[in-house]
């Protein structure tokens, strides 16, 4: 029973140590655990992010992987130097920078980083890493022209047709034979028919011309990362600017980027986020018109997923509880057997 309680105490202490280290060591408080080097028992140079276009910001660190595949970040001190590709290319005096503008697209496997390590036995350590340069995205805008055809119909009204009146000749009746000794009277009757009038025939045609469609001009400003830590980097994309017009980007009245719109009023530009207090700010693009959007400056620890440390602690506690319950049940069974034998 004492051994079981002692084992349960060891589990609780291990869980508490796991909480104290954040589950992955001191670095896990702000960044994810480092990936292992390609070969166990070696030291390599890692980048975050591992890829990006020309002008993309990156942060480098040296990772040590032991023979069992466990990785840890090597604590570095100044001077920190990054040699990009070869001795004739760009050199950075710290473990952060941007992808050089003359870097070709594809993987760069010969990037060398070095720094000073140790406090008492000071030594210089170096490692080699890989960064993949992505192609720059170029957007193409297609313009569609709509042609409207109008058909006109002419209405013709025929004049009325008038039939002249018909006049019948008078009819003369022969007189009857006179009676003897009586006077004879002759009567003539003339009949006139009125003219027949046919009303005119009118044809009416109505033509409806559809309205000419109009295309509204889209004005929008979009950020690649709407939430980012202060001093980080971002990319902005805009639509609806004056064609071939200079574009100035500002955050809290501070200039953070500039470029020129293309013939369709579209632009893309990198943004250097200033070191401002945490909160929400307006991002304004001035390019013949004014485009605006919001950006949230947050702490780096709020950008990653929550740690699974509590789940691990709960798992250890369940195992310990099950072992204690099993031991107690066994003790009770042995006591009952002893009573029965007596």
Coordinates of C-alpha atoms in Angstrom, one line a residue, residues 80-207:
X80 CA 24.3 36.3 -34.2
X81 CA 25.1 36.0 -37.9
X82 CA 23.1 34.6 -40.8
X83 CA 24.9 34.0 -44.1
X84 CA 22.3 33.6 -46.9
X85 CA 23.3 31.0 -49.5
X86 CA 27.0 31.8 -50.1
X87 CA 29.7 34.3 -49.0
X88 CA 28.8 36.7 -51.9
X89 CA 25.1 37.0 -50.9
X90 CA 23.3 38.9 -48.1
X91 CA 24.6 38.8 -44.5
X92 CA 22.3 39.4 -41.5
X93 CA 23.7 40.5 -38.1
X94 CA 20.8 39.0 -36.1
X95 CA 18.6 35.9 -36.2
X96 CA 15.7 37.8 -37.9
X97 CA 15.4 39.5 -41.3
X98 CA 13.6 39.5 -44.6
X99 CA 14.1 37.3 -47.7
X100 CA 16.6 39.1 -50.0
X101 CA 15.0 40.7 -53.1
X102 CA 17.5 38.8 -55.4
X103 CA 16.7 35.3 -54.0
X104 CA 15.5 32.9 -56.8
X105 CA 12.3 30.9 -56.2
X106 CA 12.9 27.4 -54.7
X107 CA 14.6 25.9 -51.7
X108 CA 17.9 27.5 -50.3
X109 CA 19.7 24.7 -48.6
X110 CA 23.0 26.3 -47.7
X111 CA 22.0 29.0 -45.2
X112 CA 24.5 29.2 -42.4
X113 CA 23.8 30.6 -38.9
X114 CA 26.2 31.1 -36.0
X115 CA 26.1 32.6 -32.5
X116 CA 27.9 32.6 -29.2
X117 CA 26.7 30.1 -26.5
X118 CA 27.7 29.5 -22.9
X119 CA 28.4 31.9 -20.0
X120 CA 31.6 30.4 -18.5
X121 CA 33.0 28.3 -21.3
X122 CA 32.1 30.7 -24.1
X123 CA 32.1 29.1 -27.6
X124 CA 30.8 29.8 -31.0
X125 CA 28.3 27.3 -32.6
X126 CA 27.1 27.2 -36.3
X127 CA 24.5 25.2 -38.2
X128 CA 23.1 24.9 -41.7
X129 CA 19.3 25.3 -42.5
X130 CA 16.9 25.5 -45.4
X131 CA 14.3 28.2 -46.4
X132 CA 11.9 27.8 -49.4
X133 CA 11.3 31.1 -51.4
X134 CA 7.8 31.1 -52.8
X135 CA 6.9 32.9 -56.1
X136 CA 5.3 36.3 -55.9
X137 CA 1.6 36.2 -56.6
X138 CA 0.6 38.5 -59.6
X139 CA -3.1 39.0 -60.1
X140 CA -4.7 39.5 -63.6
X141 CA -7.9 41.5 -64.0
X142 CA -10.2 40.6 -66.9
X143 CA -12.5 43.4 -68.2
X144 CA -15.8 42.4 -70.0
X145 CA -17.5 44.9 -72.4
X146 CA -21.2 44.6 -72.9
X147 CA -22.8 45.8 -76.3
X148 CA -26.5 46.7 -76.4
X149 CA -28.4 46.7 -79.7
X150 CA -31.5 48.9 -80.0
X151 CA -34.2 48.0 -82.6
X152 CA -36.6 50.8 -83.7
X153 CA -40.1 49.9 -85.2
X154 CA -42.0 52.4 -87.3
X155 CA -45.8 52.6 -87.2
X156 CA -47.7 53.5 -90.4
X157 CA -51.3 54.7 -90.2
X158 CA -53.3 54.1 -93.5
X159 CA -55.7 56.9 -94.5
X160 CA -59.4 56.2 -94.3
X161 CA -61.1 54.7 -97.4
X162 CA -64.2 56.7 -98.5
X163 CA -66.7 55.1 -100.9
X164 CA -68.6 57.7 -102.9
X165 CA -72.4 57.7 -102.5
X166 CA -74.4 55.7 -105.1
X167 CA -77.4 57.5 -106.6
X168 CA -80.0 55.3 -108.3
X169 CA -81.7 56.7 -111.3
X170 CA -85.4 57.6 -110.8
X171 CA -87.9 54.9 -111.6
X172 CA -90.8 56.0 -113.7
X173 CA -93.9 53.8 -113.6
X174 CA -96.3 53.8 -116.5
X175 CA -99.6 55.3 -115.7
X176 CA -102.5 53.0 -115.3
X177 CA -105.2 53.1 -117.8
X178 CA -107.6 55.9 -117.1
X179 CA -110.9 55.0 -115.9
X180 CA -113.6 56.4 -118.0
X181 CA -114.4 60.0 -117.3
X182 CA -111.5 60.3 -114.5
X183 CA -108.4 62.5 -114.5
X184 CA -104.9 60.8 -114.8
X185 CA -102.1 61.6 -112.1
X186 CA -98.4 60.5 -112.6
X187 CA -96.1 60.2 -109.5
X188 CA -92.3 59.9 -109.7
X189 CA -90.2 58.6 -106.7
X190 CA -86.4 59.2 -106.3
X191 CA -84.4 57.2 -103.7
X192 CA -80.9 58.4 -102.6
X193 CA -78.7 56.0 -100.5
X194 CA -76.1 57.5 -98.0
X195 CA -72.4 56.9 -98.7
X196 CA -70.7 53.9 -96.9
X197 CA -67.7 55.0 -94.7
X198 CA -65.1 52.5 -93.6
X199 CA -63.1 53.6 -90.5
X200 CA -59.3 53.8 -91.0
X201 CA -57.2 50.8 -89.8
X202 CA -54.5 51.7 -87.2
X203 CA -51.6 49.5 -86.2
X204 CA -49.7 50.3 -82.9
X205 CA -46.3 48.7 -82.0
X206 CA -44.5 49.3 -78.7
X207 CA -40.7 48.9 -78.4

